[in-house]
Amino acid sequence: MAENGGESCCRCCCSFIFTSGLTALFMWLSLRTSMPTCSVQDFLVPALNKTDNSTTARNNHTIFFDIKLDNGMKDKGVRYDTINLTFFYGQNYSFPIATYTVPRFYQGHDKHTNRKALVEANGVPWEAAFEAVSNGSTVAFRVGLATRVKFKILAFYTKRHNLIVKGDVPVNDSGKKVNKKGIKLKSNAPHPGNHRLRLEFVVVIFTVLIIFLL
């Protein structure tokens, strides 16, 4: 009888550990988040279009852009603060040629949002840029995006996290970006939430083991 009781107790303990581990894993997966993906879908600089030799085209110093924000999470929404877009030309990253602000908004789970606009560019050496593309080269513009986001998990929001990304957009003699596919804006910084959530998962498992040992 004592042996049967011991086996029963052992089975109960193993079942408890297994169930607790699955619960902790489920909680960790439910809290795990990923940053939205930002990309440049379209980028048009009319002044660099070689096929249009009109004075109007040469004096058109605007840039049309289409930025895509993609929330790939299946069960979590994203609340964006004001998004600040900054545009640079060439290697000069100290002086922006244009800026644009996107008002704050909410994005549902597994949704993507496009923001399109026209900005006036100042400080671009237009004659040199046009000469470069006319000779078969490309010129590079840089797009920088900065905002803060918080994630909606069920009915609750996390704290805000910085989202700062950038990317270079090569433009050819058509005045359009070279790549037909979207250009992903990237950051060298890791997603701030992942390391914290891994630590939280370890803490949960450790707590479960301590309770069991006590």
PDB file of C-alpha atoms in Angstrom:
ATOM      1  CA  MET A   1       0.000   0.000   0.000  1.00  0.00           C
ATOM      2  CA  ALA A   2       2.861   2.342   0.878  1.00  0.00           C
ATOM      3  CA  GLU A   3       4.505   1.692  -2.495  1.00  0.00           C
ATOM      4  CA  ASN A   4       1.248   2.352  -4.349  1.00  0.00           C
ATOM      5  CA  GLY A   5       0.789   5.550  -2.379  1.00  0.00           C
ATOM      6  CA  GLY A   6       4.318   6.611  -3.248  1.00  0.00           C
ATOM      7  CA  GLU A   7       3.778   5.911  -6.958  1.00  0.00           C
ATOM      8  CA  SER A   8       0.519   7.844  -6.898  1.00  0.00           C
ATOM      9  CA  CYS A   9       2.228  10.792  -5.219  1.00  0.00           C
ATOM     10  CA  CYS A  10       5.035  10.668  -7.776  1.00  0.00           C
ATOM     11  CA  ARG A  11       2.551  10.666 -10.657  1.00  0.00           C
ATOM     12  CA  CYS A  12       0.719  13.624  -9.140  1.00  0.00           C
ATOM     13  CA  CYS A  13       3.976  15.547  -8.734  1.00  0.00           C
ATOM     14  CA  CYS A  14       5.064  14.817 -12.308  1.00  0.00           C
ATOM     15  CA  SER A  15       1.640  15.820 -13.585  1.00  0.00           C
ATOM     16  CA  PHE A  16       1.817  19.054 -11.598  1.00  0.00           C
ATOM     17  CA  ILE A  17       5.249  19.923 -12.986  1.00  0.00           C
ATOM     18  CA  PHE A  18       4.190  19.106 -16.541  1.00  0.00           C
ATOM     19  CA  THR A  19       0.974  21.156 -16.277  1.00  0.00           C
ATOM     20  CA  SER A  20       2.775  24.077 -14.656  1.00  0.00           C
ATOM     21  CA  GLY A  21       5.424  24.031 -17.359  1.00  0.00           C
ATOM     22  CA  LEU A  22       2.809  24.068 -20.124  1.00  0.00           C
ATOM     23  CA  THR A  23       0.979  26.898 -18.373  1.00  0.00           C
ATOM     24  CA  ALA A  24       4.165  28.924 -18.065  1.00  0.00           C
ATOM     25  CA  LEU A  25       5.018  28.287 -21.714  1.00  0.00           C
ATOM     26  CA  PHE A  26       1.537  29.348 -22.819  1.00  0.00           C
ATOM     27  CA  MET A  27       1.772  32.531 -20.756  1.00  0.00           C
ATOM     28  CA  TRP A  28       5.168  33.369 -22.235  1.00  0.00           C
ATOM     29  CA  LEU A  29       3.994  32.801 -25.803  1.00  0.00           C
ATOM     30  CA  SER A  30       0.895  34.925 -25.140  1.00  0.00           C
ATOM     31  CA  LEU A  31       3.024  37.839 -23.892  1.00  0.00           C
ATOM     32  CA  ARG A  32       5.698  37.603 -26.586  1.00  0.00           C
ATOM     33  CA  THR A  33       5.602  40.503 -29.058  1.00  0.00           C
ATOM     34  CA  SER A  34       7.373  41.528 -32.241  1.00  0.00           C
ATOM     35  CA  MET A  35       7.956  44.953 -33.732  1.00  0.00           C
ATOM     36  CA  PRO A  36       5.982  46.038 -36.801  1.00  0.00           C
ATOM     37  CA  THR A  37       7.755  45.810 -40.155  1.00  0.00           C
ATOM     38  CA  CYS A  38       8.252  49.135 -41.952  1.00  0.00           C
ATOM     39  CA  SER A  39       9.054  49.381 -45.650  1.00  0.00           C
ATOM     40  CA  VAL A  40       9.176  51.857 -48.537  1.00  0.00           C
ATOM     41  CA  GLN A  41       6.771  50.591 -51.190  1.00  0.00           C
ATOM     42  CA  ASP A  42       7.010  53.508 -53.603  1.00  0.00           C
ATOM     43  CA  PHE A  43       9.399  56.449 -53.967  1.00  0.00           C
ATOM     44  CA  LEU A  44       9.177  58.963 -56.811  1.00  0.00           C
ATOM     45  CA  VAL A  45      11.392  62.000 -57.524  1.00  0.00           C
ATOM     46  CA  PRO A  46       9.977  63.736 -60.654  1.00  0.00           C
ATOM     47  CA  ALA A  47      13.009  66.046 -61.065  1.00  0.00           C
ATOM     48  CA  LEU A  48      15.205  63.006 -61.824  1.00  0.00           C
ATOM     49  CA  ASN A  49      12.993  61.626 -64.588  1.00  0.00           C
ATOM     50  CA  LYS A  50      15.247  61.848 -67.670  1.00  0.00           C
ATOM     51  CA  THR A  51      12.424  61.268 -70.136  1.00  0.00           C
ATOM     52  CA  ASP A  52      10.658  64.470 -69.071  1.00  0.00           C
ATOM     53  CA  ASN A  53      12.822  67.419 -70.162  1.00  0.00           C
ATOM     54  CA  SER A  54      10.269  70.091 -69.343  1.00  0.00           C
ATOM     55  CA  THR A  55      11.104  73.006 -67.108  1.00  0.00           C
ATOM     56  CA  THR A  56       8.206  71.996 -64.900  1.00  0.00           C
ATOM     57  CA  ALA A  57       9.769  68.603 -64.229  1.00  0.00           C
ATOM     58  CA  ARG A  58      13.234  70.050 -63.544  1.00  0.00           C
ATOM     59  CA  ASN A  59      11.750  72.509 -61.061  1.00  0.00           C
ATOM     60  CA  ASN A  60       9.524  69.929 -59.371  1.00  0.00           C
ATOM     61  CA  HIS A  61      11.450  69.304 -56.167  1.00  0.00           C
ATOM     62  CA  THR A  62       8.855  67.121 -54.501  1.00  0.00           C
ATOM     63  CA  ILE A  63       9.155  63.503 -53.387  1.00  0.00           C
ATOM     64  CA  PHE A  64       6.231  61.120 -53.380  1.00  0.00           C
ATOM     65  CA  PHE A  65       6.492  58.205 -50.960  1.00  0.00           C
ATOM     66  CA  ASP A  66       4.431  55.234 -49.840  1.00  0.00           C
ATOM     67  CA  ILE A  67       5.378  53.762 -46.453  1.00  0.00           C
ATOM     68  CA  LYS A  68       3.913  50.417 -45.359  1.00  0.00           C
ATOM     69  CA  LEU A  69       3.539  49.461 -41.690  1.00  0.00           C
ATOM     70  CA  ASP A  70       2.879  45.774 -41.167  1.00  0.00           C
ATOM     71  CA  ASN A  71       1.715  44.189 -37.910  1.00  0.00           C
ATOM     72  CA  GLY A  72       2.371  40.492 -38.429  1.00  0.00           C
ATOM     73  CA  MET A  73       1.171  39.382 -34.999  1.00  0.00           C
ATOM     74  CA  LYS A  74      -1.946  37.219 -35.173  1.00  0.00           C
ATOM     75  CA  ASP A  75      -3.426  38.154 -31.823  1.00  0.00           C
ATOM     76  CA  LYS A  76      -1.952  41.513 -30.738  1.00  0.00           C
ATOM     77  CA  GLY A  77      -2.669  45.051 -31.848  1.00  0.00           C
ATOM     78  CA  VAL A  78      -0.231  47.965 -32.068  1.00  0.00           C
ATOM     79  CA  ARG A  79      -0.783  51.540 -30.934  1.00  0.00           C
ATOM     80  CA  TYR A  80       1.551  53.949 -32.751  1.00  0.00           C
ATOM     81  CA  ASP A  81       2.515  57.326 -31.330  1.00  0.00           C
ATOM     82  CA  THR A  82       3.157  60.142 -33.790  1.00  0.00           C
ATOM     83  CA  ILE A  83       5.440  58.826 -36.544  1.00  0.00           C
ATOM     84  CA  ASN A  84       8.272  61.125 -37.609  1.00  0.00           C
ATOM     85  CA  LEU A  85       9.652  60.554 -41.103  1.00  0.00           C
ATOM     86  CA  THR A  86      12.966  62.149 -42.076  1.00  0.00           C
ATOM     87  CA  PHE A  87      14.500  62.200 -45.558  1.00  0.00           C
ATOM     88  CA  PHE A  88      18.168  62.621 -46.449  1.00  0.00           C
ATOM     89  CA  TYR A  89      20.149  62.780 -49.679  1.00  0.00           C
ATOM     90  CA  GLY A  90      23.435  60.959 -50.335  1.00  0.00           C
ATOM     91  CA  GLN A  91      25.739  60.520 -47.356  1.00  0.00           C
ATOM     92  CA  ASN A  92      24.738  63.747 -45.633  1.00  0.00           C
ATOM     93  CA  TYR A  93      22.746  62.501 -42.629  1.00  0.00           C
ATOM     94  CA  SER A  94      23.193  65.691 -40.597  1.00  0.00           C
ATOM     95  CA  PHE A  95      20.793  67.869 -42.581  1.00  0.00           C
ATOM     96  CA  PRO A  96      17.426  66.409 -43.639  1.00  0.00           C
ATOM     97  CA  ILE A  97      16.018  67.482 -46.986  1.00  0.00           C
ATOM     98  CA  ALA A  98      12.400  66.916 -45.879  1.00  0.00           C
ATOM     99  CA  THR A  99      10.286  65.768 -42.946  1.00  0.00           C
ATOM    100  CA  TYR A 100       6.772  64.447 -42.544  1.00  0.00           C
ATOM    101  CA  THR A 101       4.585  63.559 -39.561  1.00  0.00           C
ATOM    102  CA  VAL A 102       1.986  60.786 -39.432  1.00  0.00           C
ATOM    103  CA  PRO A 103      -0.629  61.219 -36.658  1.00  0.00           C
ATOM    104  CA  ARG A 104      -0.919  58.486 -34.036  1.00  0.00           C
ATOM    105  CA  PHE A 105      -3.214  55.566 -34.790  1.00  0.00           C
ATOM    106  CA  TYR A 106      -4.139  52.020 -33.789  1.00  0.00           C
ATOM    107  CA  GLN A 107      -3.457  48.997 -35.983  1.00  0.00           C
ATOM    108  CA  GLY A 108      -5.302  45.722 -35.459  1.00  0.00           C
ATOM    109  CA  HIS A 109      -3.698  42.288 -35.350  1.00  0.00           C
ATOM    110  CA  ASP A 110      -2.411  40.867 -38.630  1.00  0.00           C
ATOM    111  CA  LYS A 111      -3.075  44.176 -40.433  1.00  0.00           C
ATOM    112  CA  HIS A 112      -0.997  46.444 -42.650  1.00  0.00           C
ATOM    113  CA  THR A 113      -1.334  50.190 -43.170  1.00  0.00           C
ATOM    114  CA  ASN A 114       0.004  52.424 -45.927  1.00  0.00           C
ATOM    115  CA  ARG A 115       0.787  56.100 -45.523  1.00  0.00           C
ATOM    116  CA  LYS A 116       1.292  58.062 -48.756  1.00  0.00           C
ATOM    117  CA  ALA A 117       2.241  61.706 -49.087  1.00  0.00           C
ATOM    118  CA  LEU A 118       4.119  64.343 -51.063  1.00  0.00           C
ATOM    119  CA  VAL A 119       6.930  66.357 -49.448  1.00  0.00           C
ATOM    120  CA  GLU A 120       8.961  69.310 -50.683  1.00  0.00           C
ATOM    121  CA  ALA A 121      12.690  68.536 -50.734  1.00  0.00           C
ATOM    122  CA  ASN A 122      15.224  71.291 -49.993  1.00  0.00           C
ATOM    123  CA  GLY A 123      19.008  71.178 -50.127  1.00  0.00           C
ATOM    124  CA  VAL A 124      19.356  68.514 -52.831  1.00  0.00           C
ATOM    125  CA  PRO A 125      22.058  69.278 -55.458  1.00  0.00           C
ATOM    126  CA  TRP A 126      19.532  68.742 -58.224  1.00  0.00           C
ATOM    127  CA  GLU A 127      21.802  69.446 -61.193  1.00  0.00           C
ATOM    128  CA  ALA A 128      24.477  67.020 -59.966  1.00  0.00           C
ATOM    129  CA  ALA A 129      21.858  64.394 -59.104  1.00  0.00           C
ATOM    130  CA  PHE A 130      20.237  64.680 -62.540  1.00  0.00           C
ATOM    131  CA  GLU A 131      23.628  64.433 -64.239  1.00  0.00           C
ATOM    132  CA  ALA A 132      24.469  61.305 -62.232  1.00  0.00           C
ATOM    133  CA  VAL A 133      21.288  59.437 -63.168  1.00  0.00           C
ATOM    134  CA  SER A 134      21.534  60.630 -66.779  1.00  0.00           C
ATOM    135  CA  ASN A 135      24.940  58.945 -66.995  1.00  0.00           C
ATOM    136  CA  GLY A 136      23.507  55.613 -65.885  1.00  0.00           C
ATOM    137  CA  SER A 137      24.279  55.851 -62.165  1.00  0.00           C
ATOM    138  CA  THR A 138      21.845  55.914 -59.290  1.00  0.00           C
ATOM    139  CA  VAL A 139      21.533  58.374 -56.423  1.00  0.00           C
ATOM    140  CA  ALA A 140      20.610  57.395 -52.897  1.00  0.00           C
ATOM    141  CA  PHE A 141      18.024  58.861 -50.607  1.00  0.00           C
ATOM    142  CA  ARG A 142      17.646  57.733 -47.013  1.00  0.00           C
ATOM    143  CA  VAL A 143      14.346  57.396 -45.181  1.00  0.00           C
ATOM    144  CA  GLY A 144      14.308  57.418 -41.394  1.00  0.00           C
ATOM    145  CA  LEU A 145      11.281  56.513 -39.272  1.00  0.00           C
ATOM    146  CA  ALA A 146      10.977  57.120 -35.553  1.00  0.00           C
ATOM    147  CA  THR A 147       8.043  56.542 -33.221  1.00  0.00           C
ATOM    148  CA  ARG A 148       7.019  54.733 -30.056  1.00  0.00           C
ATOM    149  CA  VAL A 149       4.648  51.790 -29.976  1.00  0.00           C
ATOM    150  CA  LYS A 150       2.761  49.837 -27.352  1.00  0.00           C
ATOM    151  CA  PHE A 151       1.166  46.454 -27.836  1.00  0.00           C
ATOM    152  CA  LYS A 152      -2.411  45.514 -27.028  1.00  0.00           C
ATOM    153  CA  ILE A 153      -2.666  42.061 -25.453  1.00  0.00           C
ATOM    154  CA  LEU A 154      -6.324  41.149 -24.857  1.00  0.00           C
ATOM    155  CA  ALA A 155      -7.712  44.299 -23.204  1.00  0.00           C
ATOM    156  CA  PHE A 156      -4.388  45.578 -21.846  1.00  0.00           C
ATOM    157  CA  TYR A 157      -1.533  47.648 -23.260  1.00  0.00           C
ATOM    158  CA  THR A 158       2.176  47.146 -22.636  1.00  0.00           C
ATOM    159  CA  LYS A 159       4.521  50.015 -21.923  1.00  0.00           C
ATOM    160  CA  ARG A 160       5.861  51.988 -24.888  1.00  0.00           C
ATOM    161  CA  HIS A 161       8.872  50.855 -26.902  1.00  0.00           C
ATOM    162  CA  ASN A 162      11.022  52.862 -29.291  1.00  0.00           C
ATOM    163  CA  LEU A 163      10.748  52.006 -32.974  1.00  0.00           C
ATOM    164  CA  ILE A 164      13.607  53.645 -34.885  1.00  0.00           C
ATOM    165  CA  VAL A 165      14.457  52.307 -38.344  1.00  0.00           C
ATOM    166  CA  LYS A 166      16.044  53.566 -41.540  1.00  0.00           C
ATOM    167  CA  GLY A 167      16.840  52.477 -45.086  1.00  0.00           C
ATOM    168  CA  ASP A 168      18.518  53.676 -48.270  1.00  0.00           C
ATOM    169  CA  VAL A 169      16.439  54.098 -51.426  1.00  0.00           C
ATOM    170  CA  PRO A 170      18.400  54.105 -54.707  1.00  0.00           C
ATOM    171  CA  VAL A 171      16.743  56.126 -57.485  1.00  0.00           C
ATOM    172  CA  ASN A 172      17.488  55.802 -61.214  1.00  0.00           C
ATOM    173  CA  ASP A 173      16.901  57.975 -64.293  1.00  0.00           C
ATOM    174  CA  SER A 174      13.160  57.270 -64.245  1.00  0.00           C
ATOM    175  CA  GLY A 175      12.960  59.173 -60.971  1.00  0.00           C
ATOM    176  CA  LYS A 176      11.738  56.002 -59.264  1.00  0.00           C
ATOM    177  CA  LYS A 177      13.308  53.646 -56.751  1.00  0.00           C
ATOM    178  CA  VAL A 178      15.331  50.916 -58.416  1.00  0.00           C
ATOM    179  CA  ASN A 179      13.831  47.989 -56.537  1.00  0.00           C
ATOM    180  CA  LYS A 180      10.281  47.075 -57.478  1.00  0.00           C
ATOM    181  CA  LYS A 181       9.876  45.231 -54.192  1.00  0.00           C
ATOM    182  CA  GLY A 182       9.449  47.177 -50.984  1.00  0.00           C
ATOM    183  CA  ILE A 183      12.626  48.287 -49.211  1.00  0.00           C
ATOM    184  CA  LYS A 184      12.559  47.216 -45.575  1.00  0.00           C
ATOM    185  CA  LEU A 185      13.615  49.812 -43.025  1.00  0.00           C
ATOM    186  CA  LYS A 186      15.942  48.265 -40.466  1.00  0.00           C
ATOM    187  CA  SER A 187      17.330  48.933 -37.024  1.00  0.00           C
ATOM    188  CA  ASN A 188      20.536  47.717 -35.430  1.00  0.00           C
ATOM    189  CA  ALA A 189      18.864  47.608 -32.028  1.00  0.00           C
ATOM    190  CA  PRO A 190      17.209  44.348 -30.860  1.00  0.00           C
ATOM    191  CA  HIS A 191      13.514  44.305 -30.013  1.00  0.00           C
ATOM    192  CA  PRO A 192      13.491  45.491 -26.376  1.00  0.00           C
ATOM    193  CA  GLY A 193      10.676  43.219 -25.282  1.00  0.00           C
ATOM    194  CA  ASN A 194      12.100  39.849 -26.261  1.00  0.00           C
ATOM    195  CA  HIS A 195      14.971  39.684 -23.777  1.00  0.00           C
ATOM    196  CA  ARG A 196      12.706  40.804 -20.971  1.00  0.00           C
ATOM    197  CA  LEU A 197      10.081  38.205 -21.840  1.00  0.00           C
ATOM    198  CA  ARG A 198      12.697  35.443 -21.964  1.00  0.00           C
ATOM    199  CA  LEU A 199      13.789  36.483 -18.478  1.00  0.00           C
ATOM    200  CA  GLU A 200      10.178  36.506 -17.292  1.00  0.00           C
ATOM    201  CA  PHE A 201       9.712  32.975 -18.653  1.00  0.00           C
ATOM    202  CA  VAL A 202      12.787  31.771 -16.745  1.00  0.00           C
ATOM    203  CA  VAL A 203      11.486  33.458 -13.587  1.00  0.00           C
ATOM    204  CA  VAL A 204       8.101  31.727 -13.931  1.00  0.00           C
ATOM    205  CA  ILE A 205       9.702  28.306 -14.353  1.00  0.00           C
ATOM    206  CA  PHE A 206      12.051  28.957 -11.441  1.00  0.00           C
ATOM    207  CA  THR A 207       9.134  30.029  -9.242  1.00  0.00           C
ATOM    208  CA  VAL A 208       7.182  26.879 -10.097  1.00  0.00           C
ATOM    209  CA  LEU A 209      10.151  24.695  -9.166  1.00  0.00           C
ATOM    210  CA  ILE A 210      10.669  26.525  -5.861  1.00  0.00           C
ATOM    211  CA  ILE A 211       6.984  26.051  -4.954  1.00  0.00           C
ATOM    212  CA  PHE A 212       7.241  22.359  -5.770  1.00  0.00           C
ATOM    213  CA  LEU A 213      10.415  21.867  -3.708  1.00  0.00           C
ATOM    214  CA  LEU A 214       8.878  23.627  -0.730  1.00  0.00           C
TER     215      LEU A 214
END
